[in-house]
mmCIF file of C-alpha atoms in Angstrom:
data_model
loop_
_atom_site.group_PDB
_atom_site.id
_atom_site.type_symbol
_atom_site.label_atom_id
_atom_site.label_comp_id
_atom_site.label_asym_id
_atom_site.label_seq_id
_atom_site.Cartn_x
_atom_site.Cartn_y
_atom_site.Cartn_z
ATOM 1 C CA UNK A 1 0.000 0.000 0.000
ATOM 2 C CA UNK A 2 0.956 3.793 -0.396
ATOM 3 C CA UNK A 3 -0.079 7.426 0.587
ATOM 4 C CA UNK A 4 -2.724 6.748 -2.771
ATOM 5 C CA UNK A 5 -4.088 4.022 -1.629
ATOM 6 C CA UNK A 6 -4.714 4.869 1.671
ATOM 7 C CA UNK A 7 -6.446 8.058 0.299
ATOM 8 C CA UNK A 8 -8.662 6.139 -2.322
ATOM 9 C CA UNK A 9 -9.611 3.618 0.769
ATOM 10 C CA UNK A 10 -10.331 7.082 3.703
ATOM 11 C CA UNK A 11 -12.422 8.651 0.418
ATOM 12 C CA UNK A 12 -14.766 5.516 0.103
ATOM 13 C CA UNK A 13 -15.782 6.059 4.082
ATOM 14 C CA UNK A 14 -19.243 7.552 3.872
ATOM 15 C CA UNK A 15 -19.425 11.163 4.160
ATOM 16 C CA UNK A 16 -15.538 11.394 4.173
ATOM 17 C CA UNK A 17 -13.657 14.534 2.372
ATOM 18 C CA UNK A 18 -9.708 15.400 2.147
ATOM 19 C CA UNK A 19 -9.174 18.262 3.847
ATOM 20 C CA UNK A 20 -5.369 19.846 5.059
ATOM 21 C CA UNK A 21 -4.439 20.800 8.563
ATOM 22 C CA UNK A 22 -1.141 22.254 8.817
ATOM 23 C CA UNK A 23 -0.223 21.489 5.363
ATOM 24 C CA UNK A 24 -0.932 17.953 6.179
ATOM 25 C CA UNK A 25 -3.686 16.250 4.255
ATOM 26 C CA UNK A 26 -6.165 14.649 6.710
ATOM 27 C CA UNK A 27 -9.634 12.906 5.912
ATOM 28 C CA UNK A 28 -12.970 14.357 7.728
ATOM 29 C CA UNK A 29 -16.335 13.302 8.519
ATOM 30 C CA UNK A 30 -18.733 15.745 9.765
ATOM 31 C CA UNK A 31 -15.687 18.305 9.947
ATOM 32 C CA UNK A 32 -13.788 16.121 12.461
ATOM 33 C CA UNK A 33 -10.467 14.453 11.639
ATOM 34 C CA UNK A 34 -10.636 10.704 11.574
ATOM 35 C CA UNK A 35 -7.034 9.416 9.866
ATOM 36 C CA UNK A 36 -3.868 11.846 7.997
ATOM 37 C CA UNK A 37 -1.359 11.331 6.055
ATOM 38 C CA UNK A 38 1.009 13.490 8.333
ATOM 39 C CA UNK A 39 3.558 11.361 8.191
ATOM 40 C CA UNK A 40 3.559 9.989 4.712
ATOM 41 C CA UNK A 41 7.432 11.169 4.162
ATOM 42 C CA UNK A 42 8.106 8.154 7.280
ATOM 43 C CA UNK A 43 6.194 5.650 4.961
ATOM 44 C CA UNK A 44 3.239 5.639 7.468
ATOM 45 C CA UNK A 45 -0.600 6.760 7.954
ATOM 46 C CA UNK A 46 -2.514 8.194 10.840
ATOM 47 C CA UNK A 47 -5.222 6.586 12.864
ATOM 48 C CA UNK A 48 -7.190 8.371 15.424
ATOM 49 C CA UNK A 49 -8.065 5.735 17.616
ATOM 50 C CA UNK A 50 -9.230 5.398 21.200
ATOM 51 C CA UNK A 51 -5.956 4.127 23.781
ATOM 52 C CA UNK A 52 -7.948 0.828 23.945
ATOM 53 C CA UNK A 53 -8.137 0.450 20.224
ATOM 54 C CA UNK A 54 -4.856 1.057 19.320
ATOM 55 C CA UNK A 55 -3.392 -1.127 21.870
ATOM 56 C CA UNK A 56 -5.803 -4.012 19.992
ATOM 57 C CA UNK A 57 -4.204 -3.360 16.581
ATOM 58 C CA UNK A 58 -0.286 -2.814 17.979
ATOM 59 C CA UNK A 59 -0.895 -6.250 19.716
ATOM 60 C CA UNK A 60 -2.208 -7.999 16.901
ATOM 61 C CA UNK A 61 0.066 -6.254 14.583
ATOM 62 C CA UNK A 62 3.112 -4.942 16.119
ATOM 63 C CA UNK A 63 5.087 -4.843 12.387
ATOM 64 C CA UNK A 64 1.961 -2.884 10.903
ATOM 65 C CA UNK A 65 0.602 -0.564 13.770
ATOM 66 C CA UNK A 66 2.832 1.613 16.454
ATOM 67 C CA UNK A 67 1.674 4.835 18.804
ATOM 68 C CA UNK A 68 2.046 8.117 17.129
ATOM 69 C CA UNK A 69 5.450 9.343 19.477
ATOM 70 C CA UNK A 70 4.284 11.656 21.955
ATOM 71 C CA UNK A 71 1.251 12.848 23.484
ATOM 72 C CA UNK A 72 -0.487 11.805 20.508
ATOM 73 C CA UNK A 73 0.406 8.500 21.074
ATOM 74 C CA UNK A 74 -0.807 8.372 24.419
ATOM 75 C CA UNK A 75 -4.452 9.311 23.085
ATOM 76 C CA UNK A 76 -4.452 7.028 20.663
ATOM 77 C CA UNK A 77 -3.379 8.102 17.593
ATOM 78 C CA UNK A 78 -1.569 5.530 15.868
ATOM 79 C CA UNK A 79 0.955 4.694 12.636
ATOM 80 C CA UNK A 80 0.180 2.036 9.954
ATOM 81 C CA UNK A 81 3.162 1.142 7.563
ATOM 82 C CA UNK A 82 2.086 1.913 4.594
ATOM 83 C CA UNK A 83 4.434 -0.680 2.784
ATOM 84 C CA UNK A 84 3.498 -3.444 4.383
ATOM 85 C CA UNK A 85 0.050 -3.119 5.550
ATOM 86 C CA UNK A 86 -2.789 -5.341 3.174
ATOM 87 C CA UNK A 87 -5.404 -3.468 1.796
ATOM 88 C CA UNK A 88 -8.008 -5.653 3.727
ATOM 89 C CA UNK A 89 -6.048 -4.761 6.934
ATOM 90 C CA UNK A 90 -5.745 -0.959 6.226
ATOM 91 C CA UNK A 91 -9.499 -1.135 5.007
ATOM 92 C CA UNK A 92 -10.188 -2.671 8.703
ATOM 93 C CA UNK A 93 -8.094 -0.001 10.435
ATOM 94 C CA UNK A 94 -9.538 3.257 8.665
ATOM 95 C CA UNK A 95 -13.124 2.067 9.018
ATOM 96 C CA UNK A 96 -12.275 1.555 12.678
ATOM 97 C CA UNK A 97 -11.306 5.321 12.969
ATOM 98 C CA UNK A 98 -14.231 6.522 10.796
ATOM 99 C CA UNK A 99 -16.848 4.822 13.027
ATOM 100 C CA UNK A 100 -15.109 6.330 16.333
ATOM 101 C CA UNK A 101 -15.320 9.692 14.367
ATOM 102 C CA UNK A 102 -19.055 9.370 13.687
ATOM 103 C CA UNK A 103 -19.560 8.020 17.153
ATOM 104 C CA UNK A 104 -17.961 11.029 18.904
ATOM 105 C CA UNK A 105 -19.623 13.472 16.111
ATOM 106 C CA UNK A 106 -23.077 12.046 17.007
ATOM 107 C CA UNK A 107 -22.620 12.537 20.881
ATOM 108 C CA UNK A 108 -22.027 16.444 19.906
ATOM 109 C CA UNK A 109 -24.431 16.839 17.189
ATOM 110 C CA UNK A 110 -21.799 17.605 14.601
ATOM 111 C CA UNK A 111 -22.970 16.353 11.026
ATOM 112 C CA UNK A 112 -22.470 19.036 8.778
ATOM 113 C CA UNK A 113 -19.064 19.577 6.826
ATOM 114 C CA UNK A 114 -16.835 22.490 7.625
ATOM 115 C CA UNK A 115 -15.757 23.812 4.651
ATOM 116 C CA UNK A 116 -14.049 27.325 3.331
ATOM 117 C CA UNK A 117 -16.480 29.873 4.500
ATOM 118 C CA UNK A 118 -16.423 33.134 2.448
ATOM 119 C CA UNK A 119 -17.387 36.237 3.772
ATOM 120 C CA UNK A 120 -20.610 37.341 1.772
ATOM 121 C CA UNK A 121 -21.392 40.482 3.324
ATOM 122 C CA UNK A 122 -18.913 43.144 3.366
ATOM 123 C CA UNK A 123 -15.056 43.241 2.850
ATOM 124 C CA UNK A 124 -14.807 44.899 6.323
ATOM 125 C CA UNK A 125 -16.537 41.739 7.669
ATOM 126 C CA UNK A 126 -14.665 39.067 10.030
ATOM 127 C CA UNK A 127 -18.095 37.184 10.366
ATOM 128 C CA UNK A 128 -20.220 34.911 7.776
ATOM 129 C CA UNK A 129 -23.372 35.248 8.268
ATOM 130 C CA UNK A 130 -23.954 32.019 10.588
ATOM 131 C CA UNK A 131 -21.459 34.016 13.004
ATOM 132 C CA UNK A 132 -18.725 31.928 12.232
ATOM 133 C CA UNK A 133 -15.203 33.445 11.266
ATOM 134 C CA UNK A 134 -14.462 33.950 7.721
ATOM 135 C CA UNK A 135 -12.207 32.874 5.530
ATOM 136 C CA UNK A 136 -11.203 35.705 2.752
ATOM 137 C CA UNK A 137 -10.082 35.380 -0.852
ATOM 138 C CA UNK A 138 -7.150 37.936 -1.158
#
């Protein structure tokens, strides 16, 4: 598997878009960030699991899955290898993080997609017009 492949396999996850968070690419449902490719210079993908979960998949599959280093880590977030992971497994793995995403985004209510807002009223503006802060095209 590669940084393509994972992307073609997060994209298939209902309701999931590419977005980019700190010029990382990352994959969203309902706004919220569910797996990256952050690390796809180290050969590897992002999970964000729960502790619990990723401590299932680095047991099972210590040469596949390892704990983002850090604080991360410690919350779950977790490394596959791209190179060596099957697509079955890495299928497994992403829809593991989706469905914790769309867990936690049902518990808060959060369904709708946060894209680019514009401001539509006024240059001068720093609001859209849901009271959210804008984005601007300069």
């Amino acid at each position: 598997m590669n940084a393509k492949d994972f992307r073609r396999i997060a994209l298939r996850m209902e309701g999931a878009e590419e977005g980019s968070h700190m010029s990382a690419v990352d994959f969203r449902v309902g706004g919220r960030i569910f797996a990256t490719l952050a690390h796809e210079k180290q050969g590897y993908g992002n999970l964000m699991l729960t502790p619990e979960q990723q401590a299932a998949f680095v047991a099972e599959l210590p040469e596949m899955f390892l704990p983002v280093h850090g604080g991360w880590g410690k919350d779950g977030a977790t490394h596959v290898r791209l190179a060596i992971v099957t697509e079955d497994v890495l299928e497994g793995a992403l829809r593991t993080a989706w469905k914790l995403r769309m867990e936690k985004n049902s518990k808060t209510g959060r369904k709708f997609s946060m894209k680019k807002r514009w401001v539509t009223k006024s240059k001068n503006s720093s609001k859209t017009d849901d009271g959210l802060p804008a984005l601007r095209d300069s």
